[in-house]
Coordinates of C-alpha atoms and ligand atoms in Angstrom, one line a residue:
M1 CA 25.5 -55.8 6.6
T2 CA 22.9 -57.4 9.6
T3 CA 23.8 -58.5 12.9
D4 CA 20.3 -59.6 14.0
P5 CA 19.6 -62.9 14.7
A6 CA 16.3 -62.3 13.7
A7 CA 16.4 -61.2 9.9
D8 CA 16.1 -64.9 9.0
L9 CA 12.3 -65.2 10.6
P10 CA 9.3 -64.8 8.2
F11 CA 7.3 -63.3 10.9
Y12 CA 9.8 -60.4 11.7
Y13 CA 9.8 -56.6 10.9
G14 CA 12.5 -54.9 12.0
S15 CA 12.3 -51.9 14.2
I16 CA 8.3 -51.2 13.9
S17 CA 5.7 -49.3 16.2
R18 CA 3.7 -50.4 18.4
S19 CA 0.9 -49.6 16.3
D20 CA 2.3 -50.5 13.2
A21 CA 2.3 -54.3 14.3
E22 CA -1.3 -54.0 15.8
E23 CA -2.2 -52.6 12.2
Y24 CA -0.2 -55.4 11.0
L25 CA -2.4 -58.0 13.1
K26 CA -5.7 -56.1 12.4
L27 CA -4.6 -56.7 8.0
A28 CA -4.2 -60.8 8.9
G29 CA -7.2 -60.9 10.4
M30 CA -6.6 -60.7 14.3
A31 CA -7.5 -65.1 14.3
D32 CA -6.6 -66.2 18.5
G33 CA -2.6 -67.0 18.5
L34 CA -1.7 -64.5 15.5
F35 CA 1.9 -63.3 16.6
L36 CA 4.9 -61.4 15.2
L37 CA 8.3 -60.2 16.5
R38 CA 9.7 -56.5 16.1
Q39 CA 13.0 -55.5 17.3
C40 CA 13.1 -53.4 21.2
L41 CA 14.1 -50.4 21.0
R42 CA 15.8 -50.4 24.5
S43 CA 17.9 -52.8 24.9
L44 CA 20.5 -53.7 22.7
G45 CA 19.5 -56.9 20.9
G46 CA 16.0 -57.5 22.4
Y47 CA 12.7 -57.9 20.4
V48 CA 9.3 -57.5 21.2
L49 CA 6.3 -60.3 20.3
S50 CA 3.0 -58.7 20.1
V51 CA 0.5 -61.4 19.9
V52 CA -3.9 -61.6 19.2
W53 CA -5.7 -63.3 22.0
N54 CA -9.8 -62.2 21.9
V55 CA -9.7 -59.5 19.3
E56 CA -7.0 -57.5 21.9
F57 CA -3.3 -57.4 21.3
H58 CA -0.5 -57.9 23.5
H59 CA 3.1 -57.1 23.6
Y60 CA 5.5 -58.8 25.4
S61 CA 8.9 -57.3 26.5
V62 CA 12.0 -60.1 25.0
E63 CA 15.2 -59.2 26.5
K64 CA 18.8 -60.4 25.5
Q65 CA 20.7 -61.2 28.8
L66 CA 24.5 -60.5 28.9
I67 CA 25.5 -63.8 28.5
G68 CA 23.7 -64.0 24.7
T69 CA 20.2 -66.0 25.6
Y70 CA 17.3 -64.8 25.2
C71 CA 14.2 -64.6 27.3
I72 CA 11.1 -63.0 28.6
A73 CA 10.1 -61.3 32.1
G74 CA 9.8 -64.3 34.5
G75 CA 9.9 -67.3 31.1
K76 CA 12.8 -69.4 30.4
S77 CA 16.2 -67.8 29.2
H78 CA 16.5 -69.4 24.6
C79 CA 19.2 -69.0 23.0
G80 CA 17.7 -67.5 20.0
P81 CA 14.7 -65.2 18.9
A82 CA 13.8 -68.2 17.0
E83 CA 14.1 -71.1 19.8
L84 CA 11.9 -69.0 22.1
C85 CA 9.1 -68.5 19.8
E86 CA 9.3 -72.5 18.6
F87 CA 9.0 -72.8 22.4
Y88 CA 6.0 -70.8 22.7
S89 CA 4.6 -72.2 19.7
K90 CA 4.6 -75.3 21.9
D91 CA 3.6 -74.0 25.6
P92 CA 2.0 -70.9 26.6
D93 CA 4.3 -70.8 29.7
G94 CA 2.1 -67.0 31.5
L95 CA 1.0 -66.0 27.9
V96 CA -2.3 -66.1 26.9
C97 CA -1.9 -68.3 24.5
T98 CA 0.4 -70.7 22.3
L99 CA 1.9 -69.3 19.4
R100 CA -0.3 -70.2 16.8
K101 CA -0.5 -68.8 13.3
P102 CA 2.7 -66.2 12.5
C103 CA 1.3 -62.8 10.8
L104 CA 3.7 -63.5 8.0
R105 CA 6.1 -59.8 6.3
S106 CA 4.8 -59.9 2.7
P107 CA 7.3 -60.1 0.3
D108 CA 7.5 -56.0 -0.3
V109 CA 7.6 -54.8 3.3
P110 CA 11.5 -54.3 4.0
I111 CA 12.7 -55.1 8.0
K112 CA 12.6 -51.7 9.3
A113 CA 16.3 -51.2 10.7
G114 CA 16.4 -49.1 13.6
V115 CA 17.8 -46.1 15.1
F116 CA 20.5 -48.5 17.0
D117 CA 21.0 -50.4 13.8
N118 CA 22.6 -47.4 12.0
L119 CA 24.2 -46.1 14.9
R120 CA 25.6 -49.4 15.8
E121 CA 27.4 -49.9 12.3
N122 CA 28.4 -46.5 12.1
M123 CA 29.7 -47.3 15.9
L124 CA 31.7 -50.3 14.3
R125 CA 33.5 -48.8 12.4
E126 CA 33.9 -45.9 14.1
Y127 CA 35.6 -47.5 16.9
V128 CA 37.2 -49.5 14.4
R129 CA 38.9 -46.8 12.6
Q130 CA 40.0 -45.3 16.3
A131 CA 40.8 -48.8 18.1
W132 CA 43.1 -50.0 15.0
N133 CA 43.6 -47.0 13.4
L134 CA 42.2 -48.8 10.6
E135 CA 41.0 -47.0 7.0
G136 CA 39.3 -48.4 4.5
E137 CA 38.9 -52.1 2.6
A138 CA 40.9 -53.4 6.1
M139 CA 38.5 -51.6 8.1
E140 CA 35.2 -52.9 6.2
Q141 CA 36.9 -56.3 6.3
A142 CA 37.6 -56.2 9.7
V143 CA 33.7 -54.5 10.5
I144 CA 32.8 -57.5 8.4
S145 CA 34.8 -60.2 9.9
Q146 CA 34.3 -59.6 14.2
A147 CA 31.3 -57.4 14.3
P148 CA 29.8 -60.1 16.7
Q149 CA 33.3 -60.0 18.6
L150 CA 33.1 -56.0 18.5
E151 CA 29.7 -55.7 19.4
K152 CA 30.4 -57.2 22.4
L153 CA 33.4 -55.0 23.3
I154 CA 31.6 -51.5 22.0
A155 CA 29.2 -52.6 24.8
T156 CA 30.8 -52.9 27.3
T157 CA 33.1 -49.6 26.3
A158 CA 32.1 -48.0 23.6
H159 CA 31.5 -44.2 26.8
E160 CA 35.2 -44.6 26.8
K161 CA 35.3 -42.4 23.0
M162 CA 32.4 -40.4 23.6
T163 CA 33.3 -36.5 24.5
W164 CA 31.2 -36.3 27.8
Y165 CA 33.3 -39.1 29.4
H166 CA 35.9 -37.5 31.5
G167 CA 37.7 -40.9 33.4
K168 CA 37.9 -40.9 36.8
I169 CA 38.0 -37.3 38.7
P170 CA 36.1 -36.8 41.6
R171 CA 33.2 -35.0 42.5
Q172 CA 34.7 -31.1 42.6
E173 CA 36.6 -31.5 39.4
G174 CA 33.4 -33.1 37.3
E175 CA 32.0 -29.6 39.0
R176 CA 34.9 -27.7 38.0
R177 CA 34.7 -28.5 34.8
L178 CA 31.3 -27.9 34.3
Y179 CA 30.7 -24.6 35.9
S180 CA 33.9 -23.5 33.6
G181 CA 32.7 -21.9 30.2
A182 CA 29.4 -20.9 29.3
Q183 CA 26.9 -23.1 32.0
P184 CA 23.3 -24.3 29.5
D185 CA 20.6 -26.3 31.4
G186 CA 21.6 -29.9 30.3
K187 CA 25.2 -29.6 29.8
F188 CA 26.1 -32.3 31.3
L189 CA 29.3 -35.2 31.6
I190 CA 30.2 -38.3 33.3
R191 CA 32.8 -39.8 35.0
D192 CA 33.4 -42.7 36.9
R193 CA 32.9 -42.5 40.4
E194 CA 36.0 -43.0 42.8
E195 CA 35.6 -45.8 44.9
S196 CA 32.5 -48.4 43.7
G197 CA 33.8 -48.3 40.0
T198 CA 30.3 -47.2 38.6
F199 CA 29.3 -44.2 36.9
A200 CA 28.1 -40.7 37.7
L201 CA 26.6 -38.4 35.8
S202 CA 26.7 -34.2 36.5
L203 CA 24.2 -32.1 35.4
M204 CA 24.2 -28.2 35.1
Y205 CA 20.6 -27.2 35.9
G206 CA 19.6 -23.4 36.6
K207 CA 23.2 -22.8 37.2
T208 CA 24.0 -25.4 40.2
A209 CA 25.4 -28.7 39.1
Y210 CA 23.5 -31.9 40.0
H211 CA 24.9 -35.5 40.5
Y212 CA 23.1 -38.9 40.0
Q213 CA 25.1 -41.6 40.8
I214 CA 24.5 -44.5 37.4
L215 CA 23.0 -47.7 38.2
H216 CA 24.6 -51.3 37.4
D217 CA 21.9 -54.3 37.9
K218 CA 22.7 -58.0 38.5
S219 CA 22.4 -58.6 34.8
G220 CA 25.2 -55.5 33.9
K221 CA 22.0 -53.1 32.8
Y222 CA 22.7 -49.1 33.5
S223 CA 20.0 -47.1 34.5
M224 CA 19.0 -43.9 36.3
P225 CA 17.1 -44.8 39.9
E226 CA 13.9 -46.4 39.2
G227 CA 14.4 -45.4 34.9
T228 CA 14.7 -47.9 31.9
K229 CA 17.6 -50.0 31.9
F230 CA 20.2 -50.4 28.5
D231 CA 22.9 -52.1 28.1
T232 CA 25.3 -49.6 27.4
V233 CA 25.8 -46.2 29.1
W234 CA 26.1 -44.5 25.7
Q235 CA 22.9 -45.8 24.9
L236 CA 21.5 -44.6 28.4
V237 CA 23.0 -41.5 27.7
E238 CA 21.2 -41.1 24.0
Y239 CA 17.7 -42.1 25.8
L240 CA 18.7 -39.7 28.8
K241 CA 18.9 -36.7 25.5
M242 CA 15.0 -37.1 24.8
K243 CA 13.5 -38.3 28.4
P244 CA 14.8 -36.6 31.7
D245 CA 13.7 -40.3 33.4
G246 CA 14.0 -38.6 36.4
L247 CA 16.7 -36.5 36.6
V248 CA 16.0 -32.3 37.1
T249 CA 16.3 -31.9 32.7
V250 CA 17.0 -33.5 30.0
L251 CA 21.1 -33.6 28.5
R252 CA 21.4 -31.5 25.9
E253 CA 25.2 -30.5 25.9
P254 CA 27.8 -32.8 26.5
C255 CA 30.4 -31.2 28.9
V256 CA 33.4 -31.9 26.7
N257 CA 36.1 -33.9 27.7
N258 CA 39.6 -31.8 26.9
T259 CA 42.5 -34.2 28.6
T260 CA 41.5 -36.9 25.7
K261 CA 40.5 -35.0 22.2
Q262 CA 43.9 -36.2 20.5
T263 CA 44.1 -39.8 22.0
P264 CA 42.2 -42.3 20.0
V265 CA 41.2 -44.8 22.7
L266 CA 42.3 -48.1 22.5
P267 CA 39.9 -51.3 23.4
S268 CA 40.6 -52.6 26.9
G269 CA 43.1 -55.5 27.5
R270 CA 44.3 -54.6 24.2
R271 CA 48.7 -56.2 23.6
Q272 CA 51.2 -54.2 22.1
R273 CA 52.1 -54.7 19.2
T274 CA 54.8 -57.5 18.5
N275 CA 57.3 -57.6 15.8
G276 CA 60.1 -54.5 16.5
Y277 CA 56.4 -52.3 14.2
T278 CA 56.9 -48.7 15.9
P279 CA 53.7 -47.1 15.9
P280 CA 53.8 -44.2 13.4
P281 CA 54.5 -40.3 15.9
G282 CA 51.2 -39.1 17.5
V283 CA 49.9 -43.0 17.9
P284 CA 50.4 -44.5 20.8
L285 CA 50.0 -48.3 21.6
G286 CA 48.8 -50.2 24.1
G287 CA 45.9 -48.0 25.8
S288 CA 45.9 -44.9 26.6
K289 CA 46.4 -42.8 29.7
E290 CA 42.9 -42.6 29.9
V291 CA 41.8 -45.8 29.9
T292 CA 43.5 -47.5 32.2
A293 CA 41.7 -45.7 35.2
S294 CA 39.8 -49.4 34.3
P295 CA 41.6 -52.3 34.9
P296 CA 42.0 -53.6 31.0
T297 CA 39.8 -57.1 31.5
E298 CA 42.0 -59.7 29.3
R299 CA 40.4 -60.8 25.8
Q300 CA 40.4 -62.6 23.1
M301 CA 43.3 -61.6 20.6
L302 CA 41.6 -60.6 17.7
P303 CA 42.7 -60.1 13.9
M304 CA 43.2 -56.8 13.8
D305 CA 45.4 -56.6 16.6
C306 CA 48.2 -58.4 15.0
N307 CA 51.0 -56.6 12.4
E308 CA 49.7 -58.9 9.6
F309 CA 45.9 -57.3 9.6
A310 CA 46.7 -54.1 7.8
N311 CA 48.9 -53.9 4.6
P312 CA 52.5 -53.6 5.7
Y313 CA 52.5 -51.3 3.1
H314 CA 51.7 -47.9 4.8
D315 CA 53.9 -46.1 1.8
P316 CA 51.6 -47.1 -1.8
N317 CA 55.4 -46.4 -3.0
D318 CA 56.8 -48.8 -1.4
L319 CA 54.7 -51.4 -3.9
K320 CA 56.6 -51.0 -6.3
K321 CA 59.1 -52.7 -4.8
F322 CA 58.7 -55.8 -5.6
F323 CA 62.7 -56.9 -5.3
I324 CA 63.9 -57.4 -1.3
N325 CA 67.8 -56.7 -0.9
R326 CA 69.5 -59.4 0.4
D327 CA 70.8 -57.3 3.4
Q328 CA 67.2 -56.7 4.4
L329 CA 66.8 -60.5 5.3
M330 CA 68.3 -62.3 8.4
I331 CA 66.9 -66.1 7.5
D332 CA 67.1 -68.8 10.8
E333 CA 68.0 -72.1 10.3
V334 CA 64.2 -73.0 12.0
E335 CA 62.0 -74.5 8.8
L336 CA 58.4 -74.1 8.8
G337 CA 58.1 -76.5 6.3
S338 CA 58.7 -77.9 2.5
G339 CA 57.9 -79.0 -0.5
N340 CA 59.7 -80.3 -3.7
F341 CA 60.1 -76.8 -4.7
G342 CA 62.5 -76.6 -1.4
C343 CA 61.9 -75.4 2.3
V344 CA 59.9 -72.5 3.4
K345 CA 62.1 -71.1 6.5
K346 CA 61.5 -68.2 9.6
G347 CA 63.4 -65.3 9.1
V348 CA 63.0 -60.8 9.5
F349 CA 62.8 -58.9 7.5
K350 CA 63.9 -55.3 8.2
T351 CA 62.8 -51.9 6.9
Q352 CA 63.1 -48.5 8.4
K353 CA 60.2 -49.1 10.2
G354 CA 61.6 -52.0 12.5
H355 CA 61.5 -55.4 12.0
T356 CA 58.7 -58.2 10.5
D357 CA 59.2 -62.0 11.3
V358 CA 58.9 -63.0 7.9
A359 CA 58.1 -66.9 6.4
I360 CA 61.0 -67.2 3.1
K361 CA 59.9 -70.0 0.3
V362 CA 64.0 -71.0 -0.4
L363 CA 64.9 -72.5 -3.4
K364 CA 67.1 -75.6 -3.6
S365 CA 69.6 -73.7 -5.2
E366 CA 69.9 -76.8 -8.1
N367 CA 67.3 -76.5 -9.5
E368 CA 66.6 -75.8 -13.2
K369 CA 65.3 -72.8 -14.6
L370 CA 61.6 -74.2 -15.2
V371 CA 60.9 -74.2 -11.1
K372 CA 62.3 -70.6 -11.0
E373 CA 60.1 -69.8 -13.2
E374 CA 57.3 -71.0 -11.6
M375 CA 58.0 -69.6 -8.5
M376 CA 58.3 -65.6 -10.8
R377 CA 54.5 -66.9 -11.3
E378 CA 53.7 -67.5 -8.0
A379 CA 55.5 -64.0 -6.7
E380 CA 53.9 -62.0 -9.3
I381 CA 50.6 -63.4 -8.3
M382 CA 50.8 -62.6 -4.5
H383 CA 52.2 -59.3 -6.1
Q384 CA 48.6 -58.0 -7.4
L385 CA 46.7 -59.8 -4.0
S386 CA 46.3 -57.5 -0.9
N387 CA 43.2 -58.9 1.9
P388 CA 43.6 -59.4 5.4
Y389 CA 42.1 -63.0 5.1
I390 CA 45.5 -63.5 1.7
V391 CA 49.1 -64.1 3.3
R392 CA 51.1 -61.5 1.9
M393 CA 53.8 -61.7 -0.3
L394 CA 56.6 -58.8 1.3
G395 CA 58.9 -59.2 -1.9
L396 CA 61.3 -61.2 -3.4
C397 CA 64.9 -61.9 -3.3
E398 CA 68.1 -63.2 -5.2
A399 CA 70.6 -64.1 -3.9
E400 CA 71.9 -67.4 -2.9
S401 CA 68.8 -69.0 -4.2
L402 CA 65.9 -67.2 -4.9
M403 CA 63.8 -66.0 -2.4
L404 CA 59.3 -65.5 -1.8
V405 CA 59.2 -63.6 1.4
M406 CA 55.6 -63.6 3.3
E407 CA 54.4 -62.4 6.0
M408 CA 54.4 -65.0 8.6
A409 CA 51.6 -67.8 10.1
A410 CA 53.3 -68.7 12.9
A411 CA 50.1 -71.1 13.9
G412 CA 51.0 -72.8 10.6
P413 CA 48.9 -75.1 8.5
L414 CA 45.5 -75.1 9.3
N415 CA 44.7 -79.4 9.1
K416 CA 47.2 -79.9 11.2
F417 CA 46.5 -76.9 13.9
L418 CA 42.6 -78.3 14.1
S419 CA 44.2 -82.1 14.9
T420 CA 46.8 -81.1 17.7
K421 CA 43.8 -78.6 19.5
K422 CA 40.5 -80.6 19.3
D423 CA 39.9 -80.3 22.8
T424 CA 40.7 -76.4 22.7
V425 CA 39.2 -75.4 19.6
T426 CA 35.1 -74.8 19.6
M427 CA 33.0 -75.4 16.6
E428 CA 32.4 -71.4 16.7
N429 CA 36.1 -71.1 16.8
I430 CA 36.1 -73.0 13.3
V431 CA 33.0 -71.2 11.9
G432 CA 34.7 -67.6 12.7
L433 CA 38.2 -69.3 10.8
M434 CA 36.2 -70.3 7.7
H435 CA 34.4 -66.9 7.3
Q436 CA 37.2 -65.7 6.7
V437 CA 38.3 -68.2 5.0
S438 CA 35.6 -66.7 3.0
M439 CA 35.8 -63.5 2.8
G440 CA 39.7 -64.0 0.7
M441 CA 38.2 -66.4 -1.3
K442 CA 35.5 -63.8 -2.1
Y443 CA 38.2 -61.1 -2.6
L444 CA 40.2 -63.4 -4.9
E445 CA 37.1 -64.3 -7.5
E446 CA 36.0 -60.6 -7.2
K447 CA 39.8 -60.1 -9.0
N448 CA 39.6 -63.1 -11.1
F449 CA 41.8 -65.1 -9.8
V450 CA 41.6 -69.0 -9.5
H451 CA 43.2 -70.7 -6.4
R452 CA 43.0 -74.0 -7.9
D453 CA 44.5 -75.7 -4.7
L454 CA 42.4 -75.2 -1.9
A455 CA 42.8 -76.9 0.6
A456 CA 42.9 -77.0 4.6
R457 CA 47.0 -77.5 4.4
N458 CA 47.2 -74.6 2.9
V459 CA 45.2 -72.3 5.0
L460 CA 47.4 -70.4 7.8
L461 CA 47.1 -69.4 10.9
V462 CA 49.0 -66.3 12.2
N463 CA 46.6 -67.4 15.7
Q464 CA 44.0 -69.3 17.0
Q465 CA 41.2 -66.7 15.6
F466 CA 43.1 -65.7 12.4
A467 CA 43.4 -67.6 8.8
K468 CA 45.0 -66.6 5.8
I469 CA 45.0 -68.3 2.7
S470 CA 48.0 -68.6 1.4
D471 CA 50.0 -71.1 -1.9
F472 CA 49.7 -69.9 -4.8
G473 CA 52.0 -72.3 -6.3
L474 CA 48.6 -73.6 -8.7
S475 CA 47.3 -70.1 -9.1
K476 CA 45.7 -68.0 -12.4
A477 CA 45.1 -64.7 -13.3
L478 CA 42.2 -64.9 -16.0
G479 CA 41.4 -63.0 -18.6
A480 CA 39.0 -60.4 -18.3
D481 CA 36.4 -61.9 -20.3
D482 CA 37.1 -65.7 -19.4
S483 CA 35.0 -67.6 -16.7
Y484 CA 37.5 -70.3 -16.9
Y485 CA 41.8 -71.2 -16.9
K486 CA 42.4 -74.4 -19.1
A487 CA 45.6 -76.8 -18.3
R488 CA 46.2 -78.2 -21.3
T489 CA 48.2 -81.3 -19.1
A490 CA 46.8 -82.9 -16.1
G491 CA 49.7 -82.0 -13.8
K492 CA 50.3 -83.6 -10.2
W493 CA 46.9 -82.5 -9.2
P494 CA 44.6 -82.6 -5.7
L495 CA 42.4 -84.9 -7.0
K496 CA 40.3 -85.0 -3.9
W497 CA 39.5 -81.2 -3.9
Y498 CA 39.0 -80.7 -7.7
A499 CA 35.7 -80.4 -8.8
P500 CA 34.5 -82.6 -11.6
E501 CA 35.0 -80.3 -14.3
C502 CA 38.3 -79.7 -13.2
M503 CA 39.5 -83.4 -13.8
N504 CA 37.2 -84.0 -17.5
F505 CA 37.9 -81.1 -19.1
H506 CA 41.1 -79.3 -16.9
K507 CA 38.3 -76.5 -16.6
F508 CA 39.6 -74.2 -13.7
S509 CA 37.0 -71.6 -12.2
S510 CA 35.7 -70.1 -9.0
K511 CA 32.8 -72.7 -9.3
S512 CA 35.8 -75.1 -9.5
D513 CA 37.5 -73.5 -6.0
V514 CA 34.2 -72.9 -4.7
W515 CA 34.0 -76.9 -4.8
S516 CA 37.6 -76.9 -3.1
F517 CA 36.2 -74.8 -0.2
G518 CA 34.0 -77.3 0.6
I519 CA 36.3 -80.0 1.0
T520 CA 38.3 -77.6 2.9
M521 CA 35.6 -76.8 5.3
W522 CA 34.8 -80.4 5.6
E523 CA 37.9 -80.9 6.8
A524 CA 37.9 -77.7 8.9
F525 CA 34.9 -80.0 10.7
S526 CA 36.3 -82.8 11.4
Y527 CA 39.7 -81.6 12.5
G528 CA 42.0 -81.8 10.5
G529 CA 40.6 -85.6 9.2
K530 CA 41.8 -86.5 5.4
P531 CA 38.6 -86.5 3.2
Y532 CA 37.1 -89.2 1.3
K533 CA 39.3 -92.0 3.8
K534 CA 41.3 -94.3 2.3
M535 CA 40.0 -94.3 -1.5
K536 CA 42.2 -93.4 -4.4
G537 CA 41.2 -90.5 -6.4
P538 CA 40.4 -92.2 -9.3
E539 CA 37.2 -93.5 -7.1
V540 CA 36.6 -90.0 -5.7
I541 CA 36.2 -89.3 -9.5
S542 CA 33.5 -92.1 -9.9
F543 CA 32.6 -92.5 -6.4
I544 CA 31.5 -88.3 -7.1
A545 CA 30.1 -89.0 -10.4
N546 CA 27.7 -91.7 -8.8
G547 CA 26.1 -89.4 -6.8
N548 CA 27.6 -89.7 -3.4
R549 CA 29.2 -87.1 -1.0
M550 CA 30.8 -87.3 1.9
E551 CA 28.7 -87.4 5.4
C552 CA 28.3 -85.3 7.8
P553 CA 31.2 -84.9 10.7
P554 CA 30.1 -85.7 13.9
G555 CA 29.6 -82.6 15.4
C556 CA 29.2 -80.1 12.9
P557 CA 25.8 -77.5 12.2
D558 CA 23.2 -79.1 9.6
R559 CA 23.7 -75.5 8.0
M560 CA 27.3 -76.1 7.6
Y561 CA 27.1 -79.2 6.4
A562 CA 24.3 -77.8 3.7
L563 CA 26.9 -75.0 2.6
M564 CA 29.3 -78.0 1.8
K565 CA 26.7 -80.0 0.0
D566 CA 25.7 -76.9 -2.0
C567 CA 29.8 -76.7 -2.7
W568 CA 30.0 -79.7 -4.2
T569 CA 27.2 -79.2 -6.2
Y570 CA 28.4 -81.2 -9.6
K571 CA 27.4 -78.4 -12.0
H572 CA 29.6 -75.9 -11.7
E573 CA 26.6 -73.7 -13.6
D574 CA 24.1 -74.3 -10.5
R575 CA 26.8 -74.3 -8.1
P576 CA 27.2 -71.2 -5.5
G577 CA 30.1 -68.7 -6.5
F578 CA 31.9 -67.0 -3.1
V579 CA 29.6 -64.2 -3.4
K580 CA 26.9 -66.5 -1.8
V581 CA 28.8 -68.6 0.1
E582 CA 30.6 -66.1 2.1
E583 CA 27.0 -64.7 2.3
R584 CA 25.9 -67.6 4.6
M585 CA 28.7 -68.4 6.2
R586 CA 28.2 -64.3 7.4
A587 CA 24.8 -65.3 9.1
F588 CA 25.7 -68.6 10.8
H589 CA 29.8 -67.5 12.1
Y590 CA 26.2 -63.6 13.1
S591 CA 23.8 -66.5 14.9
I592 CA 25.8 -68.3 17.2
S593 CA 28.7 -65.9 18.4
N594 CA 28.8 -64.9 21.5
K595 CA 26.0 -67.5 22.4
T596 CA 26.4 -70.0 25.3
L597 CA 24.9 -73.2 24.0
P598 CA 23.9 -76.2 25.7
E599 CA 25.8 -79.5 24.2
G600 CA 24.2 -80.4 21.1
T601 CA 22.4 -77.4 19.7
A602 CA 24.8 -75.8 17.4
D603 CA 22.3 -75.8 14.3
I604 CA 19.8 -72.5 15.4
A605 CA 18.3 -69.5 14.2
E606 CA 16.2 -71.6 11.7
P607 CA 13.0 -70.5 10.5
L608 CA 10.0 -71.8 12.0
K609 CA 8.7 -74.1 9.6
Ligands
ADP701 P1 53.5 -76.1 -1.4 O1 53.4 -75.6 -2.5 O2 55.5 -77.2 -1.3 O3 51.9 -76.6 -0.4 P2 53.6 -74.1 0.4 O4 53.3 -72.6 0.2 O5 51.9 -74.5 0.9 O6 54.0 -74.7 -0.4 O7 54.4 -74.1 2.3 C1 54.7 -75.2 2.6 C2 54.6 -74.9 4.0 O8 55.9 -74.3 4.9 C3 53.6 -75.2 4.2 O9 52.6 -76.3 4.8 C4 53.5 -73.9 5.7 O10 54.0 -74.9 6.8 C5 54.7 -73.1 5.4 N1 54.9 -71.9 5.6 C6 54.2 -71.5 4.2 N2 54.1 -70.5 3.6 C7 54.2 -69.9 5.4 C8 54.3 -68.6 5.9 N3 53.7 -67.1 5.3 N4 53.9 -68.1 7.3 C9 54.6 -69.7 8.0 N5 54.3 -71.1 8.0 C10 54.5 -71.1 6.2
MG702 MG1 50.8 -76.0 -0.3

């Protein structure tokens, strides 16, 4: 996993040392303007640009600014490392010369991972584990889909979970804690300073306590007076373990804060779980007492904040309970949607663990056996799936009519949501949602299921940041040795979403779902637009067969349109699968998240030509 926006650049070497950089430049011939890019160890997300001029090396550090832009000290800001290098290839703007010739990394030299890369990734996992009490697959899915948001959150709150962090305590209390127990040199703690909202470091040396203020500059960086600047307090502490940077000694042993030991730290601004969710004993919700010392900053809701993220079956034995008792269900009159099968109603599902809002697909009572069997098949498929980005079935209830009980996706179908909320949904938001859909589809592909009705109308939103795939009415489980499902007869099919092989040979596979994913992307990026305008199904078939494809929706990034077109590769053998599709969605999602872009430059981080 990489969130490094320079990873695509052919002249990027990762975390190599200055002397290694010089070695590569020597090997490449030392021409004037020869350059490469490497990772900076001091700043989270920063780089160093190494350039040759006049048989000498010049190293410029590229800072990542708090709002997500990049700049060389004194120079202009750029939205990514690629743009920055492109700029300096045209204009020296203070450098010794323009960047003329990239020192290309040979294919057998991998990008070198940095110390912070591993640290950062473990940090993400640990954070998700503690903050949302997630494990295993749910934790992995959270980390993959939310990495950019989590990194930002960690940069501002990560210190809160460290053993050496003592929260808001007076200087005297800090001293008392340092003096209690053994007093080795280098024993330290970090505390909030009472008056100013900044941090202080208390440090033991020669049985004496020293106190230092940690500076926090305008750009948000932390440092000791005149020392090296860091993006986070925990990085500063890690650094001070290696270099004293003006202190009496390096930091050695943390003075452990016992008062927070048992308390998982929750991200600031986290909301209480709703829907009557009662936490298991010992798991406090909504921020621990220690953390509230710093005022919670209101942040965007993440998928993990919702009940619908983790599998609701805490007890794996519950999975066997396919049927739900009628008395566990309260059915509302509110209709969420309808179809020819009947309608979907809002309801509440009652268990010992509390009440959960649910959506209930109710079969029309006059319906025939055939329709009933169809719903049973849909339930059987859903029963086998559990992924945060797929609507989970909670069970089936046979009472006044047959009812399929599902997790609630309260914000409704994606196409409707986007067409009514054009002004508030950004392109980055859509990319994040479509990345989640690609993760759900990758899971489906891995489990050997074909959806056969992937469309924006069947992507439901829990909220603006959280999408789930739904409607498994046409879905099929493939046999272990099958790569496609063959329909005997054509039914009421969503032709505009179907790949050529579906129409021509009735063959359905994950590759034909990829085609539908492309159409769904098109719908999303055109804010709920209707694909192929007023064309009729059969017209679309010949339109495609003649080599035509839909145009790029206005404002849709080039890289997203390029992916759509690859999803619409005529031959399914040449079409990418969901592993590839998810990878490309992820790379683009990471490359644009947390950045403020000037209008019209949405498509970024393209390697230099
Ligand atoms: P159909 O097979 O008729 O397309 P769907 O499963 O797509 O049936 O459901 C029809 C509509 O019901 C959806 O478009 C949506 O508005 C609503 N709906 C279905 N499932 C849910 C859910 N889990 N949460 C919220 N609304 C839902
Ligand atoms: Mg539907």
